Short mmCIF file of C-alpha atoms in Angstrom, two decimals:
data_model
loop_
_atom_site.label_atom_id
_atom_site.label_comp_id
_atom_site.label_asym_id
_atom_site.label_seq_id
_atom_site.Cartn_x
_atom_site.Cartn_y
_atom_site.Cartn_z
CA UNK R 1 -36.82 2.80 2.78
CA UNK R 2 -33.94 5.19 2.34
CA UNK R 3 -31.62 5.51 -0.52
CA UNK R 4 -28.09 4.63 0.44
CA UNK R 5 -25.52 7.65 0.31
CA UNK R 6 -23.18 7.35 -2.77
CA UNK R 7 -19.61 7.36 -2.30
CA UNK R 8 -17.45 8.18 -5.44
CA UNK R 9 -13.86 6.90 -4.95
CA UNK R 10 -10.97 8.47 -7.13
CA UNK R 11 -8.01 6.55 -7.63
CA UNK R 12 -4.85 8.03 -9.32
CA UNK R 13 -3.44 4.84 -10.73
CA UNK R 14 -4.86 1.33 -11.18
CA UNK R 15 -2.02 -1.10 -10.50
CA UNK R 16 -1.77 -3.85 -8.22
CA UNK R 17 -0.30 -1.86 -5.44
CA UNK R 18 -1.04 -1.01 -1.59
CA UNK R 19 -3.50 1.64 -2.50
CA UNK R 20 -5.78 -0.10 -4.88
CA UNK R 21 -5.59 -3.19 -2.36
CA UNK R 22 -6.58 -0.85 0.65
CA UNK R 23 -9.40 0.81 -1.46
CA UNK R 24 -10.93 -2.51 -2.53
CA UNK R 25 -10.81 -3.73 1.05
CA UNK R 26 -12.51 -0.80 2.44
CA UNK R 27 -15.09 -1.09 -0.19
CA UNK R 28 -15.93 -4.35 0.57
CA UNK R 29 -16.41 -3.53 4.29
CA UNK R 30 -18.66 -0.40 3.91
CA UNK R 31 -21.00 -1.27 0.82
CA UNK R 32 -23.72 -2.85 2.93
CA UNK R 33 -24.06 0.93 4.05
CA UNK R 34 -23.33 2.79 0.86
CA UNK R 35 -23.67 2.87 -2.96
CA UNK R 36 -20.19 2.73 -4.53
CA UNK R 37 -18.55 4.00 -7.70
CA UNK R 38 -14.86 3.78 -8.46
CA UNK R 39 -13.14 6.32 -10.96
CA UNK R 40 -9.66 5.68 -12.09
CA UNK R 41 -7.29 5.05 -14.92
CA UNK R 42 -7.39 1.81 -16.96
CA UNK R 43 -4.89 -0.65 -15.57
CA UNK R 44 -4.25 -4.21 -14.08
CA UNK R 45 -5.90 -3.21 -10.75
CA UNK R 46 -9.40 -3.19 -12.49
CA UNK R 47 -9.22 -6.85 -12.08
CA UNK R 48 -9.33 -6.25 -8.40
CA UNK R 49 -12.67 -4.31 -8.76
CA UNK R 50 -14.06 -6.97 -11.40
CA UNK R 51 -13.58 -9.83 -9.26
CA UNK R 52 -15.24 -8.04 -6.25
CA UNK R 53 -18.26 -6.81 -8.26
CA UNK R 54 -17.19 -3.17 -7.82
CA UNK R 55 -18.73 -0.57 -10.35
CA UNK R 56 -16.26 1.21 -12.13
CA UNK R 57 -15.75 4.27 -14.65
CA UNK R 58 -12.83 5.43 -16.49
CA UNK R 59 -10.63 8.67 -15.35
CA UNK R 60 -7.50 9.26 -16.76
CA UNK R 61 -4.35 9.66 -14.59
CA UNK R 62 -3.67 13.14 -14.08
CA UNK R 63 -0.73 14.69 -15.76
CA UNK R 64 0.47 18.37 -16.12
CA UNK R 65 -0.72 18.02 -19.89
CA UNK R 66 -4.40 16.94 -19.40
CA UNK R 67 -5.67 18.75 -16.75
CA UNK R 68 -8.52 20.27 -18.85
CA UNK R 69 -9.43 16.91 -20.05
CA UNK R 70 -9.35 15.37 -16.59
CA UNK R 71 -11.47 18.14 -14.69
CA UNK R 72 -14.07 17.66 -17.72
CA UNK R 73 -14.55 14.01 -17.42
CA UNK R 74 -14.56 14.26 -13.56
CA UNK R 75 -17.18 16.85 -13.81
CA UNK R 76 -19.17 14.59 -15.97
CA UNK R 77 -18.88 11.60 -13.58
CA UNK R 78 -20.05 13.74 -10.62
CA UNK R 79 -22.89 15.15 -12.55
CA UNK R 80 -24.04 11.63 -13.55
CA UNK R 81 -23.45 9.88 -10.26
CA UNK R 82 -24.40 12.77 -7.91
CA UNK R 83 -22.24 11.30 -5.11
CA UNK R 84 -23.02 12.39 -1.35
CA UNK R 85 -19.22 12.04 -0.70
CA UNK R 86 -16.25 11.82 -2.46
CA UNK R 87 -13.19 10.07 -1.22
CA UNK R 88 -9.72 10.41 -3.09
CA UNK R 89 -7.13 8.07 -2.45
CA UNK R 90 -3.36 9.28 -2.79
CA UNK R 91 -3.25 12.61 -4.73
CA UNK R 92 -4.35 15.86 -3.35
CA UNK R 93 -5.20 17.51 -6.53
CA UNK R 94 -8.53 15.81 -7.16
CA UNK R 95 -9.62 17.43 -3.81
CA UNK R 96 -9.71 21.03 -5.43
CA UNK R 97 -10.87 19.84 -8.68
CA UNK R 98 -13.89 18.14 -6.95
CA UNK R 99 -14.76 21.03 -4.83
CA UNK R 100 -14.82 23.55 -7.47
CA UNK R 101 -17.25 21.06 -9.56
CA UNK R 102 -19.48 20.31 -6.60
CA UNK R 103 -18.79 22.73 -3.60
CA UNK R 104 -21.45 21.26 -1.46
CA UNK R 105 -20.22 17.69 -1.45
CA UNK R 106 -18.09 16.55 1.25
CA UNK R 107 -14.32 15.43 0.21
CA UNK R 108 -12.12 13.17 2.26
CA UNK R 109 -8.40 12.54 1.14
CA UNK R 110 -6.63 9.62 2.25
CA UNK R 111 -2.98 10.41 2.11
CA UNK R 112 -0.87 7.13 1.44
CA UNK R 113 2.43 8.95 1.89
CA UNK R 114 4.63 10.34 -0.68
CA UNK R 115 7.97 8.34 -1.30
CA UNK R 116 9.96 10.56 -3.70
CA UNK R 117 12.50 13.34 -3.70
CA UNK R 118 9.85 16.13 -3.78
CA UNK R 119 7.87 14.64 -0.88
CA UNK R 120 8.08 17.61 1.33
CA UNK R 121 6.42 19.60 -1.02
CA UNK R 122 3.68 16.95 -1.65
CA UNK R 123 3.16 17.04 2.16
CA UNK R 124 2.79 20.74 2.25
CA UNK R 125 0.51 20.68 -0.81
CA UNK R 126 -1.52 18.11 0.88
CA UNK R 127 -1.73 20.21 4.25
CA UNK R 128 -2.70 23.51 2.32
CA UNK R 129 -5.21 21.61 0.10
CA UNK R 130 -6.75 19.85 3.28
CA UNK R 131 -7.24 23.18 5.04
CA UNK R 132 -9.04 24.95 2.07
CA UNK R 133 -10.95 22.32 0.34
CA UNK R 134 -10.94 19.13 2.16
CA UNK R 135 -13.43 18.02 4.80
CA UNK R 136 -11.00 15.67 6.33
CA UNK R 137 -7.61 14.05 5.67
CA UNK R 138 -7.10 10.28 6.76
CA UNK R 139 -3.48 9.38 7.09
CA UNK R 140 -2.36 5.81 7.32
CA UNK R 141 0.32 6.17 9.77
CA UNK R 142 1.37 8.52 12.45
CA UNK R 143 4.67 9.58 10.51
CA UNK R 144 2.37 11.06 7.77
CA UNK R 145 -0.04 12.65 10.28
CA UNK R 146 2.91 14.40 12.31
CA UNK R 147 4.40 15.55 8.99
CA UNK R 148 1.14 17.28 7.66
CA UNK R 149 0.54 18.82 11.09
CA UNK R 150 4.09 20.15 10.86
CA UNK R 151 3.05 21.71 7.45
CA UNK R 152 0.05 23.26 9.04
CA UNK R 153 -2.87 21.00 8.43
CA UNK R 154 -5.71 21.74 10.88
CA UNK R 155 -5.49 19.11 13.69
CA UNK R 156 -9.46 18.91 13.85
CA UNK R 157 -9.44 17.89 10.18
CA UNK R 158 -6.85 14.91 10.38
CA UNK R 159 -7.99 10.88 11.36
CA UNK R 160 -5.31 8.70 11.73
CA UNK R 161 -6.62 5.07 10.56
CA UNK R 162 -4.08 2.36 9.93
CA UNK R 163 -4.75 0.03 6.93
CA UNK R 164 -6.34 -3.11 7.66
CA UNK R 165 -6.72 -6.27 5.60
CA UNK R 166 -9.22 -9.27 5.76
CA UNK R 167 -8.35 -12.90 6.17
CA UNK R 168 -7.98 -15.04 3.15
CA UNK R 169 -8.83 -18.69 2.68
CA UNK R 170 -6.95 -19.16 -0.86
CA UNK R 171 -3.34 -19.98 -0.77
CA UNK R 172 -1.45 -20.71 -4.03
CA UNK R 173 1.68 -22.77 -4.40
CA UNK R 174 5.17 -21.95 -6.04
CA UNK R 175 6.23 -24.71 -7.90
CA UNK R 176 10.02 -24.48 -6.99
CA UNK R 177 11.92 -26.99 -4.94
CA UNK R 178 14.21 -24.62 -3.04
CA UNK R 179 14.61 -25.28 0.72
CA UNK R 180 14.37 -21.85 1.86
CA UNK R 181 12.47 -19.16 0.24
CA UNK R 182 12.98 -15.41 0.75
CA UNK R 183 10.18 -13.35 -0.81
CA UNK R 184 9.04 -9.84 -1.23
CA UNK R 185 5.94 -7.96 -2.98
CA UNK R 186 6.67 -4.79 -4.49
CA UNK R 187 6.26 -2.67 -7.53
CA UNK R 188 9.44 -2.61 -9.23
CA UNK R 189 10.44 0.96 -8.70
CA UNK R 190 13.55 2.67 -7.04
CA UNK R 191 11.87 3.58 -3.87
CA UNK R 192 11.23 -0.02 -2.93
CA UNK R 193 15.04 -0.80 -2.51
CA UNK R 194 14.83 -4.20 -4.44
CA UNK R 195 18.60 -3.75 -5.88
CA UNK R 196 19.92 -3.81 -2.19
CA UNK R 197 17.80 -7.07 -1.67
CA UNK R 198 19.46 -8.60 -4.90
CA UNK R 199 22.96 -7.49 -3.63
CA UNK R 200 22.41 -8.89 -0.23
CA UNK R 201 21.34 -12.20 -2.11
CA UNK R 202 24.60 -12.31 -3.74
CA UNK R 203 26.15 -12.20 -0.17
CA UNK R 204 23.94 -14.74 1.22
CA UNK R 205 24.28 -17.18 -1.54
CA UNK R 206 28.13 -17.30 -0.79
CA UNK R 207 27.35 -19.19 2.51
CA UNK R 208 23.98 -20.79 1.79
CA UNK R 209 23.25 -22.75 -1.39
CA UNK R 210 19.73 -24.08 -1.34
CA UNK R 211 17.96 -20.49 -0.82
CA UNK R 212 15.80 -18.41 -3.26
CA UNK R 213 14.57 -14.87 -3.60
CA UNK R 214 11.07 -14.47 -4.94
CA UNK R 215 10.01 -11.06 -6.37
CA UNK R 216 6.45 -10.41 -6.86
CA UNK R 217 5.69 -7.34 -8.49
CA UNK R 218 6.31 -5.45 -11.82
CA UNK R 219 7.29 -1.82 -12.79
CA UNK R 220 10.06 0.09 -14.76
CA UNK R 221 13.15 -1.12 -12.94
CA UNK R 222 12.57 -4.63 -13.89
CA UNK R 223 15.19 -4.64 -16.60
CA UNK R 224 17.74 -2.92 -14.68
CA UNK R 225 17.27 -5.45 -11.65
CA UNK R 226 17.37 -8.47 -14.18
CA UNK R 227 20.65 -7.39 -15.35
CA UNK R 228 22.15 -6.69 -11.72
CA UNK R 229 21.19 -10.28 -11.28
CA UNK R 230 23.07 -11.32 -14.08
CA UNK R 231 25.93 -9.10 -13.34
CA UNK R 232 26.26 -10.75 -9.54
CA UNK R 233 26.01 -14.06 -11.27
CA UNK R 234 22.97 -15.46 -9.00
CA UNK R 235 20.54 -15.77 -11.90
CA UNK R 236 19.81 -19.55 -10.25
CA UNK R 237 18.72 -17.95 -7.09
CA UNK R 238 16.27 -14.98 -7.93
CA UNK R 239 13.14 -15.40 -9.58
CA UNK R 240 11.05 -12.42 -10.89
CA UNK R 241 7.30 -13.73 -10.99
CA UNK R 242 5.92 -10.49 -12.27
CA UNK R 243 2.80 -8.67 -11.09
CA UNK R 244 0.44 -11.31 -9.70
CA UNK R 245 -3.10 -10.26 -9.45
CA UNK R 246 -3.61 -12.23 -6.06
CA UNK R 247 -0.03 -11.65 -4.65
CA UNK R 248 -1.10 -12.31 -1.09
CA UNK R 249 -1.88 -16.12 -1.90
CA UNK R 250 1.70 -16.86 -2.53
CA UNK R 251 3.03 -15.42 1.06
CA UNK R 252 2.46 -18.78 2.41
CA UNK R 253 5.26 -20.17 0.25
CA UNK R 254 7.91 -17.52 1.87
CA UNK R 255 10.02 -18.74 4.71
CA UNK R 256 11.24 -14.88 5.11
CA UNK R 257 9.30 -11.83 4.00
CA UNK R 258 11.50 -8.76 3.24
CA UNK R 259 10.53 -5.17 2.21
CA UNK R 260 13.94 -3.26 1.75
CA UNK R 261 12.10 -0.02 0.62
CA UNK R 262 13.85 3.65 0.96
CA UNK R 263 10.50 5.46 1.63
CA UNK R 264 7.15 4.00 2.91
CA UNK R 265 4.09 5.10 4.73
CA UNK R 266 2.22 1.91 5.96
CA UNK R 267 3.01 -1.09 3.87
CA UNK R 268 0.09 -3.25 3.13
CA UNK R 269 2.60 -6.03 2.21
CA UNK R 270 3.77 -6.26 5.62
CA UNK R 271 0.57 -6.54 7.22
CA UNK R 272 -0.17 -9.38 4.70
CA UNK R 273 3.07 -11.19 5.91
CA UNK R 274 1.93 -10.89 9.50
CA UNK R 275 -1.62 -12.27 8.58
CA UNK R 276 -0.08 -15.16 6.86
CA UNK R 277 2.40 -15.74 10.05
CA UNK R 278 5.59 -14.80 8.23
CA UNK R 279 8.52 -13.41 9.99
CA UNK R 280 9.38 -9.94 8.40
CA UNK R 281 12.52 -7.90 7.70
CA UNK R 282 11.90 -4.41 6.80
CA UNK R 283 13.73 -1.03 6.36
CA UNK R 284 13.43 1.53 9.17
CA UNK R 285 11.55 4.10 7.00
CA UNK R 286 8.45 6.21 7.34
CA UNK R 287 5.62 4.51 9.12
CA UNK R 288 7.38 1.07 9.12
CA UNK R 289 8.51 1.42 12.48
CA UNK R 290 5.09 1.87 13.74
CA UNK R 291 3.86 -1.47 12.21
CA UNK R 292 7.25 -3.61 12.78
CA UNK R 293 8.58 -3.67 16.63
CA UNK R 294 12.29 -4.53 16.06
CA UNK R 295 13.25 -7.72 17.30
CA UNK R 296 9.60 -8.45 18.36
CA UNK R 297 7.31 -8.63 15.42
CA UNK R 298 10.30 -8.24 12.90
CA UNK R 299 13.54 -7.00 12.21
CA UNK R 300 14.21 -3.27 11.14
CA UNK R 301 17.37 -2.60 9.21
CA UNK R 302 18.57 0.77 7.75
CA UNK R 303 17.66 1.36 4.05
CA UNK R 304 20.16 1.10 1.21
CA UNK R 305 22.54 -1.16 3.60
CA UNK R 306 22.66 -4.55 1.74
CA UNK R 307 25.51 -5.95 4.06
CA UNK R 308 23.42 -5.31 7.15
CA UNK R 309 20.29 -6.65 5.13
CA UNK R 310 22.04 -9.66 4.25
CA UNK R 311 23.33 -10.23 8.04
CA UNK R 312 19.58 -9.92 9.14
CA UNK R 313 18.43 -12.44 6.42
CA UNK R 314 21.39 -14.92 7.46
CA UNK R 315 20.29 -14.59 10.88
CA UNK R 316 16.77 -15.71 10.28
CA UNK R 317 18.03 -18.41 7.93
CA UNK R 318 20.30 -19.95 10.76
CA UNK R 319 17.64 -19.42 13.75
CA UNK R 320 14.33 -21.19 12.90
CA UNK R 321 13.13 -20.37 16.50
CA UNK R 322 13.59 -16.78 15.87
CA UNK R 323 11.64 -17.06 12.79
CA UNK R 324 8.65 -18.77 14.53
CA UNK R 325 8.94 -16.31 17.46
CA UNK R 326 8.87 -13.21 15.03
CA UNK R 327 6.10 -14.81 12.90
CA UNK R 328 3.76 -15.42 16.12
CA UNK R 329 4.27 -12.02 17.31
CA UNK R 330 3.53 -10.51 13.94
CA UNK R 331 0.46 -12.38 13.38
CA UNK R 332 -0.93 -11.40 16.95
CA UNK R 333 0.02 -7.68 16.08
CA UNK R 334 -2.10 -8.11 12.92
CA UNK R 335 -5.21 -9.30 15.04
CA UNK R 336 -4.82 -6.32 17.54
CA UNK R 337 -4.19 -3.22 15.38
CA UNK R 338 -4.39 -4.01 11.48
CA UNK R 339 -7.49 -5.81 10.85
CA UNK R 340 -9.99 -5.29 8.14
CA UNK R 341 -12.83 -4.76 10.71
CA UNK R 342 -10.83 -1.95 12.82
CA UNK R 343 -10.32 -0.08 9.72
CA UNK R 344 -13.78 -0.20 8.36
CA UNK R 345 -15.27 0.88 11.57
CA UNK R 346 -12.96 3.63 12.01
CA UNK R 347 -13.74 4.79 8.39
CA UNK R 348 -17.28 4.54 8.69
CA UNK R 349 -17.18 6.74 11.85
CA UNK R 350 -15.36 9.43 9.61
CA UNK R 351 -18.00 9.10 6.84
CA UNK R 352 -21.03 9.56 9.15
CA UNK R 353 -19.39 12.50 10.83
CA UNK R 354 -18.74 13.94 7.35
CA UNK R 355 -22.21 13.24 6.20
CA UNK R 356 -23.76 14.88 9.33
#
């Protein structure tokens, strides 16, 4: 009888975004072999942990002002839990702190990309941190991997593992009688480009009356997005549904799924749309072209261009055969490359390797 190895997961935030969904999916896959504890700030994402019976302890989000408190709490968590492996999601700073607290414990960092104006620095510091203190860096797309290598990350330390998701049985209706539903799932932050999708809607509704845009997600841009909707006078066509804990259960209502991001690594929401057999339109940014094959599994458009985006959506509104073909190919692409079991298996291999 052997005690299971213990893995401590450290999350930088606890919303209902892709990083949190990714972590929960991963834990569901590996917990038959490992004991697991998640540390992260308090937030809506805790509901995902609770409904999957995942043990959780509170660790505040890191800010420039609470570094000392953060280190103290982290060091208490590590001392009490005594992990055999620490797996950090999304931020590189905890790699250094964890190694300083427990030099003999292997540390893995999964880089989920950095979509912001200072991202070159983030990639650079991730490479430096990975080289000096990390035992392995996992990237979720080749785009991020190449960037990290460019900034000098040791190629032997990097593993590319695409995000994967499990299939779900639950489907939830949206009680709106609109004949054609366009949907997106995104945090309402600038880099998701939702304002361009709203502008596109104002063009589309000039030609098509019975269409609606459904936005699942919450964030600090919500108020300005709502006022944009009012300004464009399309209030009857745009519905803000807020942050829904099981966002994926609503994708089945959408006739078209759109992700108009300005930066992205490998968005889980597109994989979810594939898994639900929905046609996808997405911006050609970051790792998205690795996921969406233009004109085959979806349609790629340039970011920040509401006119081209509107044209792509109109094309799908008018061409049902194209919608069905993209959806079918997208679903097959999910089965080939983005399943839960593939992600879990590849991650298990990394764990065993690092724990050796």
